[in-house]
Amino acid sequence: MSKNTKIALAVLVSIMVWMLVLELTEVEETEFQNKTVQVIKTENPVALEKTK
């Protein structure tokens, strides 16, 4: 893999981890979190059940 591919993967993984952290912690409803949860709900119906 090229260096750029590894960097892209690392960024993607850290974003996914960050989204998971936001979902698991009771944080203030920020605009960013709302968008993140919206994306999770759209892509994964199971996550929708967990956020209720």
CSV table of C-alpha atoms in Angstrom, one decimal:
chain,number,residue,atom,x,y,z
A,1,MET,CA,0.0,0.0,0.0
A,2,SER,CA,1.1,3.5,-0.7
A,3,LYS,CA,1.7,6.0,2.1
A,4,ASN,CA,-1.4,8.0,1.0
A,5,THR,CA,-3.6,4.9,1.1
A,6,LYS,CA,-2.4,4.2,4.7
A,7,ILE,CA,-3.1,7.8,5.7
A,8,ALA,CA,-6.6,7.7,4.2
A,9,LEU,CA,-7.4,4.4,6.0
A,10,ALA,CA,-6.1,5.8,9.3
A,11,VAL,CA,-8.3,8.9,8.9
A,12,LEU,CA,-11.3,6.7,8.1
A,13,VAL,CA,-10.7,4.4,11.1
A,14,SER,CA,-10.3,7.4,13.5
A,15,ILE,CA,-13.5,9.0,12.2
A,16,MET,CA,-15.4,5.7,12.7
A,17,VAL,CA,-14.0,5.4,16.3
A,18,TRP,CA,-15.0,9.0,16.9
A,19,MET,CA,-18.5,8.4,15.7
A,20,LEU,CA,-18.7,5.3,18.0
A,21,VAL,CA,-17.5,7.3,21.0
A,22,LEU,CA,-20.1,10.0,20.2
A,23,GLU,CA,-22.8,7.4,20.1
A,24,LEU,CA,-21.8,5.7,23.3
A,25,THR,CA,-21.3,8.8,25.5
A,26,GLU,CA,-24.0,11.1,26.7
A,27,VAL,CA,-22.7,14.2,25.1
A,28,GLU,CA,-24.5,17.5,24.6
A,29,GLU,CA,-26.5,17.4,21.3
A,30,THR,CA,-24.2,19.3,19.1
A,31,GLU,CA,-24.8,20.0,15.4
A,32,PHE,CA,-21.9,17.7,14.6
A,33,GLN,CA,-23.2,14.9,16.7
A,34,ASN,CA,-26.7,15.2,15.1
A,35,LYS,CA,-25.2,14.9,11.7
A,36,THR,CA,-23.1,11.9,12.7
A,37,VAL,CA,-26.0,10.1,14.2
A,38,GLN,CA,-28.1,10.9,11.1
A,39,VAL,CA,-25.4,9.2,9.0
A,40,ILE,CA,-25.3,6.2,11.2
A,41,LYS,CA,-29.1,5.9,11.2
A,42,THR,CA,-29.2,6.2,7.4
A,43,GLU,CA,-26.5,3.5,6.9
A,44,ASN,CA,-27.4,1.1,9.7
A,45,PRO,CA,-31.0,0.4,10.9
A,46,VAL,CA,-29.6,-1.5,13.8
A,47,ALA,CA,-27.9,1.6,15.1
A,48,LEU,CA,-31.2,3.4,14.9
A,49,GLU,CA,-32.6,1.0,17.5
A,50,LYS,CA,-29.7,1.6,19.8
A,51,THR,CA,-30.0,5.4,19.6
A,52,LYS,CA,-33.7,5.3,20.7
